[in-house]
mmCIF file of C-alpha atoms and ligand atoms in Angstrom:
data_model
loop_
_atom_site.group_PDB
_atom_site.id
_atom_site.type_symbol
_atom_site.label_atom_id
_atom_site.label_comp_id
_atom_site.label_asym_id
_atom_site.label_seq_id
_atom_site.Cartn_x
_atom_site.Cartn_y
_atom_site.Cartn_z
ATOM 1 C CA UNK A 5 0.000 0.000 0.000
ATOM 2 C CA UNK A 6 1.402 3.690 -0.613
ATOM 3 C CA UNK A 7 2.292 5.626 2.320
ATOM 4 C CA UNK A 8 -0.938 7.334 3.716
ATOM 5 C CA UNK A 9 -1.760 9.799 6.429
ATOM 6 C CA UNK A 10 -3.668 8.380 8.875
ATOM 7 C CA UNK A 11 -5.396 9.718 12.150
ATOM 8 C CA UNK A 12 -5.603 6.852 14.823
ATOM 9 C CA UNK A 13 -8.162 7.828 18.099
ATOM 10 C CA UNK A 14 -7.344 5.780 21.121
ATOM 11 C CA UNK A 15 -3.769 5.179 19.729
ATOM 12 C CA UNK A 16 -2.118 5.174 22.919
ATOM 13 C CA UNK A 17 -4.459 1.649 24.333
ATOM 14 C CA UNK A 18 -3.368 -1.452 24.175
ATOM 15 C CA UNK A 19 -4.918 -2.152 20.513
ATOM 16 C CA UNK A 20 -4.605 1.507 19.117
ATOM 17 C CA UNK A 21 -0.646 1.261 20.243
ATOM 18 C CA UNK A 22 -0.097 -2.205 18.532
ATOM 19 C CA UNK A 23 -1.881 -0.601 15.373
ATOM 20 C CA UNK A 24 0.094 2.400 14.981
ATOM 21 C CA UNK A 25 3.291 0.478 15.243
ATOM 22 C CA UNK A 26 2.479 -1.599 12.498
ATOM 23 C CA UNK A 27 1.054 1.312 10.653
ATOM 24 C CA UNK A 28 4.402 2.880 10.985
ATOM 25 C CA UNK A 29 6.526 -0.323 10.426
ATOM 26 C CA UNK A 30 4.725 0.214 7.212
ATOM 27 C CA UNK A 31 5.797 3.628 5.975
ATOM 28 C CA UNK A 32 2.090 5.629 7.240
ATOM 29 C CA UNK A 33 2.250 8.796 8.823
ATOM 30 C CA UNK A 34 0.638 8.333 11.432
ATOM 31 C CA UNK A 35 -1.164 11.344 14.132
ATOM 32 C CA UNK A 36 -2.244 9.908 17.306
ATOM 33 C CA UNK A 37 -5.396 11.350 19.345
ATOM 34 C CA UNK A 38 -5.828 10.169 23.296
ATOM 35 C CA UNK A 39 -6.739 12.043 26.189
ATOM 36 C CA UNK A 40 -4.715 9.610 28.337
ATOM 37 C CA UNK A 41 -7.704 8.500 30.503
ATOM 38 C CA UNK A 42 -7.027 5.234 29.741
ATOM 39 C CA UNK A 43 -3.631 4.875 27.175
ATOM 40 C CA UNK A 44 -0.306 5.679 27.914
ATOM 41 C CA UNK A 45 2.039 8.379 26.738
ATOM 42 C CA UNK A 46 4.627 5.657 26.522
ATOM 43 C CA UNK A 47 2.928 3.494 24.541
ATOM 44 C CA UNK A 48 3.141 6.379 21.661
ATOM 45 C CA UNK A 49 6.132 7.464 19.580
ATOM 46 C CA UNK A 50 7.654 10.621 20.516
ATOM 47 C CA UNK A 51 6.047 13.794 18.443
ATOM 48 C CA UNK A 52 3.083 11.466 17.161
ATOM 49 C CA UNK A 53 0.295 12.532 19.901
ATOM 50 C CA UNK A 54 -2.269 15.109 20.418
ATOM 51 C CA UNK A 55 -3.852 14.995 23.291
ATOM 52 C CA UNK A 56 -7.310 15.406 22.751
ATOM 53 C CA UNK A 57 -10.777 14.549 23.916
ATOM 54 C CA UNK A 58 -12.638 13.303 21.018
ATOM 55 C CA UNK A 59 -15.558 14.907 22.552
ATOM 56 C CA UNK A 60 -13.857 18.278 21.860
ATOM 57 C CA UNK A 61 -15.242 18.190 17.608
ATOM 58 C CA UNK A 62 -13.496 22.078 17.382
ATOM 59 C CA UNK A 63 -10.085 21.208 18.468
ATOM 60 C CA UNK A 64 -10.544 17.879 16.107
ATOM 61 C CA UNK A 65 -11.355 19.660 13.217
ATOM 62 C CA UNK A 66 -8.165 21.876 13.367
ATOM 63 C CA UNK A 67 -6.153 19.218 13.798
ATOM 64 C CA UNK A 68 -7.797 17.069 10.538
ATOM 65 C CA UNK A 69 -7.290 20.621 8.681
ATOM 66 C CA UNK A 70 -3.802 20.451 9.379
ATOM 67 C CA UNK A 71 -2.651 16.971 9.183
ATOM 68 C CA UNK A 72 -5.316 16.233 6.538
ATOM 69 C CA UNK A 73 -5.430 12.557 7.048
ATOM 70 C CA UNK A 74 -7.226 10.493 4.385
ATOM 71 C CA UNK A 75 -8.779 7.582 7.179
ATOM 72 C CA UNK A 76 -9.459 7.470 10.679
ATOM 73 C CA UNK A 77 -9.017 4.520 13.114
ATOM 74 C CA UNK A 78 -11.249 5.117 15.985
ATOM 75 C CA UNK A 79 -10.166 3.074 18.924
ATOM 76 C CA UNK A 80 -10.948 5.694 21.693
ATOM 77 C CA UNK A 81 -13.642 3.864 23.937
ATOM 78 C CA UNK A 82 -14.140 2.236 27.204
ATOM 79 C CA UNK A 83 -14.195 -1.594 27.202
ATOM 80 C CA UNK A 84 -14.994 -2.970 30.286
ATOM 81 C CA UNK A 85 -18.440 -4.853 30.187
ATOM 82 C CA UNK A 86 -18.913 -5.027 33.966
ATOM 83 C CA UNK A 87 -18.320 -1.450 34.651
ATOM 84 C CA UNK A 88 -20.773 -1.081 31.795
ATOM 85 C CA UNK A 89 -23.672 -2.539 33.755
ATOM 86 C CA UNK A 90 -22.993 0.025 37.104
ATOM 87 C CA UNK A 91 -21.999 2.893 35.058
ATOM 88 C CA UNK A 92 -23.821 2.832 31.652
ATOM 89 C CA UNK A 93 -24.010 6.620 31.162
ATOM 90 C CA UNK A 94 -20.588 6.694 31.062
ATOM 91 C CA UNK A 95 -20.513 4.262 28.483
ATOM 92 C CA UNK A 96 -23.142 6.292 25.948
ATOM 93 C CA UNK A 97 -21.291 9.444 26.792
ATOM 94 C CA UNK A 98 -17.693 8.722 25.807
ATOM 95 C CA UNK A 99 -18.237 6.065 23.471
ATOM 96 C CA UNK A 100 -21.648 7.026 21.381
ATOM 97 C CA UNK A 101 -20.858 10.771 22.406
ATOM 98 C CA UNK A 102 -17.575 10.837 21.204
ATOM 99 C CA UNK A 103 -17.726 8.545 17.855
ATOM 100 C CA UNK A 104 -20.409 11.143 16.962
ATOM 101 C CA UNK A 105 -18.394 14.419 17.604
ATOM 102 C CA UNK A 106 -15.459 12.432 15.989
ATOM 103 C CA UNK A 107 -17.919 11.865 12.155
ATOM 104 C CA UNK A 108 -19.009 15.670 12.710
ATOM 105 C CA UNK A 109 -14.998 17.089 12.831
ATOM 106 C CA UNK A 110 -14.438 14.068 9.721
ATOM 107 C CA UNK A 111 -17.726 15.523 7.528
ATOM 108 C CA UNK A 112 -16.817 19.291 8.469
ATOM 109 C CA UNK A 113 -13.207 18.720 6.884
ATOM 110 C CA UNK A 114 -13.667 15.744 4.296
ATOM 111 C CA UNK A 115 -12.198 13.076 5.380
ATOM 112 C CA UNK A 116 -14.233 9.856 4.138
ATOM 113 C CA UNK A 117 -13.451 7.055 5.906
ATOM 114 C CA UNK A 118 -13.205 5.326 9.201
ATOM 115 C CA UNK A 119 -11.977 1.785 10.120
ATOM 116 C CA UNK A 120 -14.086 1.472 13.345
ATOM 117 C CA UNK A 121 -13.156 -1.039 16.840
ATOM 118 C CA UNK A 122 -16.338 -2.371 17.497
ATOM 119 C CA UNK A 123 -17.023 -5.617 19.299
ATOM 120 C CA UNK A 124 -18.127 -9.451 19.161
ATOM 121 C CA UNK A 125 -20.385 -7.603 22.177
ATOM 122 C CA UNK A 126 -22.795 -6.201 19.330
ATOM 123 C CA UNK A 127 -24.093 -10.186 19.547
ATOM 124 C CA UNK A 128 -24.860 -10.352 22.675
ATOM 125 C CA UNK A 129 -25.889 -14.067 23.248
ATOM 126 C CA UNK A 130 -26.161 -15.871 19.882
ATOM 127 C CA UNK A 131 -28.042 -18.400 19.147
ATOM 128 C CA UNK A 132 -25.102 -20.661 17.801
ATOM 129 C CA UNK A 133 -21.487 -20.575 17.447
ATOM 130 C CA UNK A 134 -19.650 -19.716 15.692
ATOM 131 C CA UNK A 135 -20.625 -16.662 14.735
ATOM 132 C CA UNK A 136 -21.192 -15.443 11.550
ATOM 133 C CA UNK A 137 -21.841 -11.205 10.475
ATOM 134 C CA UNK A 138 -25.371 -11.997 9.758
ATOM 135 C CA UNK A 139 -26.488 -13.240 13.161
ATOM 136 C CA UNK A 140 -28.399 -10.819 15.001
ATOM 137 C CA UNK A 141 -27.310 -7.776 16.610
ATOM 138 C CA UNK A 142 -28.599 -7.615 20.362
ATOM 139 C CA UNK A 143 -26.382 -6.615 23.298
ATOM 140 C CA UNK A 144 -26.758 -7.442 26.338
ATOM 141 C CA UNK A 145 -24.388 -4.774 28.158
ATOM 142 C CA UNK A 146 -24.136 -1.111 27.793
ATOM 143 C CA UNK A 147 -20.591 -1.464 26.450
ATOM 144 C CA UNK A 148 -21.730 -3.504 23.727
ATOM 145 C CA UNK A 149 -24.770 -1.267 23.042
ATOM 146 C CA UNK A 150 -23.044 1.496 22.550
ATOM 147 C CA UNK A 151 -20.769 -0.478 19.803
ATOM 148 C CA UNK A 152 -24.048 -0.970 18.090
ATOM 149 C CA UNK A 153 -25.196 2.618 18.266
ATOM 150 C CA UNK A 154 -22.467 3.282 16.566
ATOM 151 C CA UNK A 155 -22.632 1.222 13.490
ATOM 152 C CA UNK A 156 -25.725 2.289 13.260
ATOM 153 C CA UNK A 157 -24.428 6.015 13.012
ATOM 154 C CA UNK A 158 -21.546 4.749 10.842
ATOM 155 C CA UNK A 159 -24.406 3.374 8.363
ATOM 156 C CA UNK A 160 -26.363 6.819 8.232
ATOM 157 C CA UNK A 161 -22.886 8.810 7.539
ATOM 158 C CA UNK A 162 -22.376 6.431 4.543
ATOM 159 C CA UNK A 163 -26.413 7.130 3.084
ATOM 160 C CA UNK A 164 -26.405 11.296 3.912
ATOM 161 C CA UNK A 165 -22.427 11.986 3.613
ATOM 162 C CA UNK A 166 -20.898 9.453 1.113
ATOM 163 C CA UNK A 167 -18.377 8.509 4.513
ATOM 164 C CA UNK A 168 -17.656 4.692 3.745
ATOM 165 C CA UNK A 169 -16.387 2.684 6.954
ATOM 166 C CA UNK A 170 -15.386 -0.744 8.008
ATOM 167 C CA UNK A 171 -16.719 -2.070 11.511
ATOM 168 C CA UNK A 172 -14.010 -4.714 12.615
ATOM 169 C CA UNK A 173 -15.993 -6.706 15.691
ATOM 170 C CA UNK A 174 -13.289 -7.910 17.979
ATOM 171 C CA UNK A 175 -13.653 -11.121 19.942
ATOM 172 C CA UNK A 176 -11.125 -11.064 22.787
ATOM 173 C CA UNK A 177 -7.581 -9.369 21.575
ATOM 174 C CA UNK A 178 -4.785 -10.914 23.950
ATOM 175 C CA UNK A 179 -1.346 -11.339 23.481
ATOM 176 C CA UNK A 180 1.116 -8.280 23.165
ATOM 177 C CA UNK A 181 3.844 -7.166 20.574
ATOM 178 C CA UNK A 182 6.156 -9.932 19.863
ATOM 179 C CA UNK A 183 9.266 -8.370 21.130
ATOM 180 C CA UNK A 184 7.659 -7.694 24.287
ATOM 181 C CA UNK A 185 7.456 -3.536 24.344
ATOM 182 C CA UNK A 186 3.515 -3.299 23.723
ATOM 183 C CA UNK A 187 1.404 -5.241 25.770
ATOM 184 C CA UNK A 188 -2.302 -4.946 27.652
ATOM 185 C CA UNK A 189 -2.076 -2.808 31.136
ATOM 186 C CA UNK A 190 -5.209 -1.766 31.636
ATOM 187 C CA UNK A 191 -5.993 0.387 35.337
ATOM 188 C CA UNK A 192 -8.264 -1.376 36.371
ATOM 189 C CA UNK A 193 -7.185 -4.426 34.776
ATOM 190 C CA UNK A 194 -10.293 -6.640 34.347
ATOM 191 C CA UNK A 195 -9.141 -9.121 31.057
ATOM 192 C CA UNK A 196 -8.605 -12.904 31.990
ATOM 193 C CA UNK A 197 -4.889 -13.057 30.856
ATOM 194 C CA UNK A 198 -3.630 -10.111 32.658
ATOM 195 C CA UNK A 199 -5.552 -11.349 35.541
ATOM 196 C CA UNK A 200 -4.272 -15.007 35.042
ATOM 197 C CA UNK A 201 -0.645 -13.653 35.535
ATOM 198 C CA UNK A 202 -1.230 -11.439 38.364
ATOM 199 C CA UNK A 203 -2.977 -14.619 40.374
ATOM 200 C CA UNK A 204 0.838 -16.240 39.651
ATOM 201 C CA UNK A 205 2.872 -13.534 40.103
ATOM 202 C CA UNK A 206 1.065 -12.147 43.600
ATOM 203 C CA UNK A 207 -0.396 -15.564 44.864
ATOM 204 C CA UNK A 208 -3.493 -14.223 45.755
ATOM 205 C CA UNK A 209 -6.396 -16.346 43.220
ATOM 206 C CA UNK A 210 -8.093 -15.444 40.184
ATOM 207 C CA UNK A 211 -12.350 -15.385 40.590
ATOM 208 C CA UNK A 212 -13.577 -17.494 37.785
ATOM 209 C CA UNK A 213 -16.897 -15.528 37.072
ATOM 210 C CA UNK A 214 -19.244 -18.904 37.233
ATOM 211 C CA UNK A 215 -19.003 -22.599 36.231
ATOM 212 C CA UNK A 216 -22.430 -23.131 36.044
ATOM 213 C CA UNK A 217 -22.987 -21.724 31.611
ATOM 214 C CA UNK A 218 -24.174 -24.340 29.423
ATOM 215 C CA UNK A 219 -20.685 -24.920 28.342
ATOM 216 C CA UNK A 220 -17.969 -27.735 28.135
ATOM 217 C CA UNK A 221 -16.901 -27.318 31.971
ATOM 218 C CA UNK A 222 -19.082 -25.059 32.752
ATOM 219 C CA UNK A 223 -17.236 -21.871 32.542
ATOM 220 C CA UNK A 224 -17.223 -18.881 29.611
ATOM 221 C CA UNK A 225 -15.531 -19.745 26.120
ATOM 222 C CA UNK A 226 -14.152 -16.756 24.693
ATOM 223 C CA UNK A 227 -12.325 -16.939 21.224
ATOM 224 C CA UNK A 228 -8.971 -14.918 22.062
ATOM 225 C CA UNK A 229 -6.924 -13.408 18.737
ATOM 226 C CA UNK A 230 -3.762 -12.136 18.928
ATOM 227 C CA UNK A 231 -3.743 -8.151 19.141
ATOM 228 C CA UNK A 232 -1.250 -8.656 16.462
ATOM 229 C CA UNK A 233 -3.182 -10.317 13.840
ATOM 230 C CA UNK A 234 -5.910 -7.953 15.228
ATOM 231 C CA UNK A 235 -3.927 -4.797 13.961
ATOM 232 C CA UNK A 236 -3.231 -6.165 10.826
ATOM 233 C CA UNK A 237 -6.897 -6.588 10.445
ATOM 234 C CA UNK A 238 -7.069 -2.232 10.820
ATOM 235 C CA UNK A 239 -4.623 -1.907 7.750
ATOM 236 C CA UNK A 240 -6.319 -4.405 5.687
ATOM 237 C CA UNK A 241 -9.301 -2.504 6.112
ATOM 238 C CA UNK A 242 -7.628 1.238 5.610
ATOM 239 C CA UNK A 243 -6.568 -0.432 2.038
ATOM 240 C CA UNK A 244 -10.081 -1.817 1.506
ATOM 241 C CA UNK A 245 -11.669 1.743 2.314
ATOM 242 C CA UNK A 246 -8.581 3.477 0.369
ATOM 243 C CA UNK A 247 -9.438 1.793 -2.790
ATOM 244 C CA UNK A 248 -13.117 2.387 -2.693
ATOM 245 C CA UNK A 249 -14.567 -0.485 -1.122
ATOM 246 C CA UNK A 250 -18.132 -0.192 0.470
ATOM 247 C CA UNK A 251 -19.286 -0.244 4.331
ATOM 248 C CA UNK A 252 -19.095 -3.380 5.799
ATOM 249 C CA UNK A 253 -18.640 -5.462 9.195
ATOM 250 C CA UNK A 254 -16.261 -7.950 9.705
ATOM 251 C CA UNK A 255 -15.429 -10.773 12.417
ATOM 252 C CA UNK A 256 -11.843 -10.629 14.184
ATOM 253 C CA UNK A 257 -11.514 -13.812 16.021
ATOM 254 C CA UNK A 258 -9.825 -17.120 15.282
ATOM 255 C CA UNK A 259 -12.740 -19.312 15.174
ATOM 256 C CA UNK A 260 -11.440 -21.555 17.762
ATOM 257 C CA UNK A 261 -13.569 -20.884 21.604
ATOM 258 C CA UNK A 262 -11.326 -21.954 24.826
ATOM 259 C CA UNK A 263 -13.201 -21.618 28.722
ATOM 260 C CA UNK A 264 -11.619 -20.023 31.558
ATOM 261 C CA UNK A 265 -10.488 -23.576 33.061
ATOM 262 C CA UNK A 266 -8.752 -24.178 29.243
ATOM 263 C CA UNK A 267 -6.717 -20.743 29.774
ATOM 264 C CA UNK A 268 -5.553 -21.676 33.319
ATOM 265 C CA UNK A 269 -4.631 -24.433 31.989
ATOM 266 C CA UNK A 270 -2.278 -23.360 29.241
ATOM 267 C CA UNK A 271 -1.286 -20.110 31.534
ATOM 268 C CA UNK A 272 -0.081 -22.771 33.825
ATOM 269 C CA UNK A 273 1.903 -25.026 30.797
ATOM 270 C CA UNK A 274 3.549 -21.650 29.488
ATOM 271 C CA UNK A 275 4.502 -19.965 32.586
ATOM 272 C CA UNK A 276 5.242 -23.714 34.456
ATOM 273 C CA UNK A 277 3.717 -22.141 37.421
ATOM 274 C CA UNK A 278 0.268 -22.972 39.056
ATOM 275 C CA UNK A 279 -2.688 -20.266 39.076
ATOM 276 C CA UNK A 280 -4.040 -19.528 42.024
ATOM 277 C CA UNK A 281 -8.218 -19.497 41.613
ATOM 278 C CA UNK A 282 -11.657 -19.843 42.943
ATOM 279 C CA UNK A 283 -14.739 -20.346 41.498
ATOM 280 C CA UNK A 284 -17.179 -17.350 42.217
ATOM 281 C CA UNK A 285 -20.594 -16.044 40.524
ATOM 282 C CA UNK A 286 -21.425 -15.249 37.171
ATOM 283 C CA UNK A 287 -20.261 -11.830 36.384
ATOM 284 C CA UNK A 288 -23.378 -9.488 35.034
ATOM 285 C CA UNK A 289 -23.345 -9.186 31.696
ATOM 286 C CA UNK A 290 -21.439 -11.911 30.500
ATOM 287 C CA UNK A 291 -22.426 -14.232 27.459
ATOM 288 C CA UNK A 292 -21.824 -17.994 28.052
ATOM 289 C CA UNK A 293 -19.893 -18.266 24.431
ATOM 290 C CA UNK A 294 -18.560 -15.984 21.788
ATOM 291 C CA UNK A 295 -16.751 -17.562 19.139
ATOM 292 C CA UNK A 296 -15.640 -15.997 15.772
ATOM 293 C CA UNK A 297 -16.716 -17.634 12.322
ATOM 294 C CA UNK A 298 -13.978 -15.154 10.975
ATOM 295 C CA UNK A 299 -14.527 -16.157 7.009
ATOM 296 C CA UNK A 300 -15.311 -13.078 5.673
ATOM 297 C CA UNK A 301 -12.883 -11.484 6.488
ATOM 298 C CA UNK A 302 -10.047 -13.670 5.307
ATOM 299 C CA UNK A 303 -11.968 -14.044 1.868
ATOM 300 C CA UNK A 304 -12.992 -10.031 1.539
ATOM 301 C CA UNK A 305 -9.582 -8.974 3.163
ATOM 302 C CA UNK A 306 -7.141 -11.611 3.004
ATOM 303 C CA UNK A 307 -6.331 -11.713 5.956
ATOM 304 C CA UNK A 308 -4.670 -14.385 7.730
ATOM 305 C CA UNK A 309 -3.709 -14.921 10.924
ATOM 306 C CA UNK A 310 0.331 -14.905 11.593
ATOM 307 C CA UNK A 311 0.012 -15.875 15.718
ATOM 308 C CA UNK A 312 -3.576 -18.405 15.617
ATOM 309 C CA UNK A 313 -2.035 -20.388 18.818
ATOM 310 C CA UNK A 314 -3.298 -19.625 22.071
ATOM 311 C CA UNK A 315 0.363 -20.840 23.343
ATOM 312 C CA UNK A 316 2.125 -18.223 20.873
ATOM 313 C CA UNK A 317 -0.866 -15.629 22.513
ATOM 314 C CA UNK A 318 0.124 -16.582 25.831
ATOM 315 C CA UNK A 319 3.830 -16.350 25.106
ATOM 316 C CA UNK A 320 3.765 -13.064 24.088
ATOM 317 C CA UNK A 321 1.641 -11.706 26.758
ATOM 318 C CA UNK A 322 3.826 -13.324 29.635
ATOM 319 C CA UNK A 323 6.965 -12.127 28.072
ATOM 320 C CA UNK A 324 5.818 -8.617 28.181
ATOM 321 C CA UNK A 325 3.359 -9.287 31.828
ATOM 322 C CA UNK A 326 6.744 -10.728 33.508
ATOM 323 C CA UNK A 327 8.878 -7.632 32.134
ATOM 324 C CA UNK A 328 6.812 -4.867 32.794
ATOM 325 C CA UNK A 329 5.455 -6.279 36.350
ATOM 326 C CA UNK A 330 5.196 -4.002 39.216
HETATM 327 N N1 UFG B 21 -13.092 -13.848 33.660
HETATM 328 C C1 UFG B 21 -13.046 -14.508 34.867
HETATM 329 N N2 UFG B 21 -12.426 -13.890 35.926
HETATM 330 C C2 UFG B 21 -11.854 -12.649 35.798
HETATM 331 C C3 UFG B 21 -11.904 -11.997 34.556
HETATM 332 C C4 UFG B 21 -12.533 -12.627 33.497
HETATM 333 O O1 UFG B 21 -13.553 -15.615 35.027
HETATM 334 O O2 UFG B 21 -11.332 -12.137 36.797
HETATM 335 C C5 UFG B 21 -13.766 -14.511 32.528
HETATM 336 C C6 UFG B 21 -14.967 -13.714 32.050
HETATM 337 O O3 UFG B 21 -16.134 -14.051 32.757
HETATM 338 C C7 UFG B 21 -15.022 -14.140 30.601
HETATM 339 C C8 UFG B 21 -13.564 -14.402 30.221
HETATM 340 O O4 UFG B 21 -12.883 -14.563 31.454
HETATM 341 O O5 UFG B 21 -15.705 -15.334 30.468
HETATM 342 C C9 UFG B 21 -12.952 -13.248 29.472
HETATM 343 O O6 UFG B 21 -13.216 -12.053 30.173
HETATM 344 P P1 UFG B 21 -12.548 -10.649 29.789
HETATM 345 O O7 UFG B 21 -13.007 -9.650 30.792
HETATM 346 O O8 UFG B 21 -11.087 -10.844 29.590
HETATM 347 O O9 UFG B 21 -13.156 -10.355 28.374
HETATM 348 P P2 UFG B 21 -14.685 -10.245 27.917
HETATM 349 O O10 UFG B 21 -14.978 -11.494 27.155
HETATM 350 O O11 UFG B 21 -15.592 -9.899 29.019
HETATM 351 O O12 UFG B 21 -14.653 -8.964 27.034
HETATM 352 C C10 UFG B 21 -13.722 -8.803 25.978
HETATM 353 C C11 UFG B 21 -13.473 -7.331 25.761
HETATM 354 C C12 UFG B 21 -14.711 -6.659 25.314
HETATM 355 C C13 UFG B 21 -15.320 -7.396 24.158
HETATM 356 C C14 UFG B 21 -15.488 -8.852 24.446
HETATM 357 C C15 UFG B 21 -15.964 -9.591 23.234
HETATM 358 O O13 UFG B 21 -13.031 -6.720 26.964
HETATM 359 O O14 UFG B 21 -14.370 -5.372 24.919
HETATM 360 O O15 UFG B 21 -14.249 -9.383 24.844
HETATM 361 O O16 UFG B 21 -15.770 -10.953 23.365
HETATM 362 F F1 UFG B 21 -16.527 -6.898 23.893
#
């Protein structure tokens, strides 16, 4: 792909930071937007961020009308389902709120297209797995909701304005940049494999949130896709966009569904050290199985997966959770 000029929301997250290394590996120019609530200043080449609240459309626009980027990759959200459920406000503020203030500073200047991070959440609990675009969209959280909101903004941009976008619906990204300098902190962190090393590293165990779902032993399957292969999904999709393709949604997952017991168990063969756990309630808002059927997007995009292993996932995110432990 020719070099393009790119404005990444959110790029100083977990995802958003793996993205915009691989966007820059890549020859892009790439302008980073985060208000540090959540993302790091580390996590961002020096010289490459603005910090902004995407809420703030003004200070936005200025920005697009200087560094006139042809796409957007809008990361900048909160992600964390519980929370979602106690604080769902929050949720419709920053994340509907701010997509929308984000397609008014992108219509105001002209710039026509967005890769957007929305979630396998959209599904809420589908009726079979794996999953396929097509199923219905029905959230059962907040968080998820306001993914959907979205899209559905993202779809009446594209009718009124002519803005085309790609909706990439994560399952759960894990894992952390091969050589071990990018990798998932989140304050608070609430993801399994974070939580999976912390249970080693500080003894004290790991609630499994219920092991009573309708599911092989009882306890969640998530499909988990290296953040990686996740980013490389982004840059398909900028190229897609760039050359004129139309809106569309697209599965990131593997296809393959592991439970909580499954990661413990390869946490434990990886790190060769025991996880420390009990088995508690369900967490609110959780769906018993989410599983990609991630087709369509290797047959539209092309994309393939470089690190499908959960071991190789597990790898990565120890070598960086072991290195960067506090
Ligand atoms: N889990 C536990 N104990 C914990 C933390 C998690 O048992 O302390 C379980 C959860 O119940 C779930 C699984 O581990 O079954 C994974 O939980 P995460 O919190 O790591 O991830 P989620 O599946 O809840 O959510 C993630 C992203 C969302 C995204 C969703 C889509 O955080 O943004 O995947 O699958 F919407």
């Amino acid at each position: 792909m020719d070099s393009r000029r790119i404005l990444v929301t959110g790029g100083a997250g977990y995802i958003g930071s793996q993205t915009v290394r691989l966007l820059l590996e890549q020859g892009h120019d790439v302008t980073v937007v985060d208000n540090l609530s959540k993302g790091y200043r580390h996590n961002v080449p020096a010289g490459r961020l603005f910090e902004l609240n995407i809420a703030d459309t003004a200070a936005l626009a200025g920005l697009m009308r200087r560094m006139r980027p042809q796409a957007v990759i809008h990361f900048a959200a909160f992600i964390a389902v519980g929370e979602s459920m106690r604080e769902p406000a929050r949720y419709f503020t920053n994340n509907l709120g701010g997509s929308l203030s984000l397609l008014t500073a992108m219509v105001e200047t002209g710039v026509r297209h967005m890769v957007f991070s929305s979630t396998a959440a959209v599904y809420g609990d589908p009726p079979s797995s794996p999953i396929l675009e097509t199923f219905p969209i029905k959230a059962v959280n907040p968080y998820g909701e306001s993914k959907v909101m979205v899209e559905t903004l993202l779809r009446w941009f594209d009718e009124i304005h002519r803005l085309t976008s790609v909706s990439l619906r994560y399952f759960n990204a894990s894992g952390a940049d091969p050589a071990g300098h990018l990798g998932e902190e989140h304050d608070p962190e609430t993801h399994l494999i974070p939580l999976l090393f912390r249970a080693i590293l500080t003894g004290q165990p790991i609630t499994v949130f219920g092991a009573d779902y309708p599911t092989p032993d009882g306890t969640c399957v998530r499909d988990y896709i290296h953040v990686d292969d996740l980013a490389q999904a982004h840059i398909l999709s900028l190229e897609y966009l760039l050359n004129g393709g139309a809106s569309d949604q697209f599965n990131v997952g593997t296809g393959a569904g592991h439970t909580v017991l499954e990661m413990i168990k390869v946490v434990e063969e990886v790190t060769g050290k025991k996880v420390p756990y009990v088995i508690g309630p369900r967490r609110e808002g959780d769906s018993p199985s989410l599983v990609a059927d991630p087709s369509k997007l290797r047959s539209r995009l092309a994309w393939q997966p470089r690190y499908g292993d959960l071991k190789t996932i597990i790898e990565h995110a120890w070598k960086f959770a072991s290195s960067h432990s506090k």
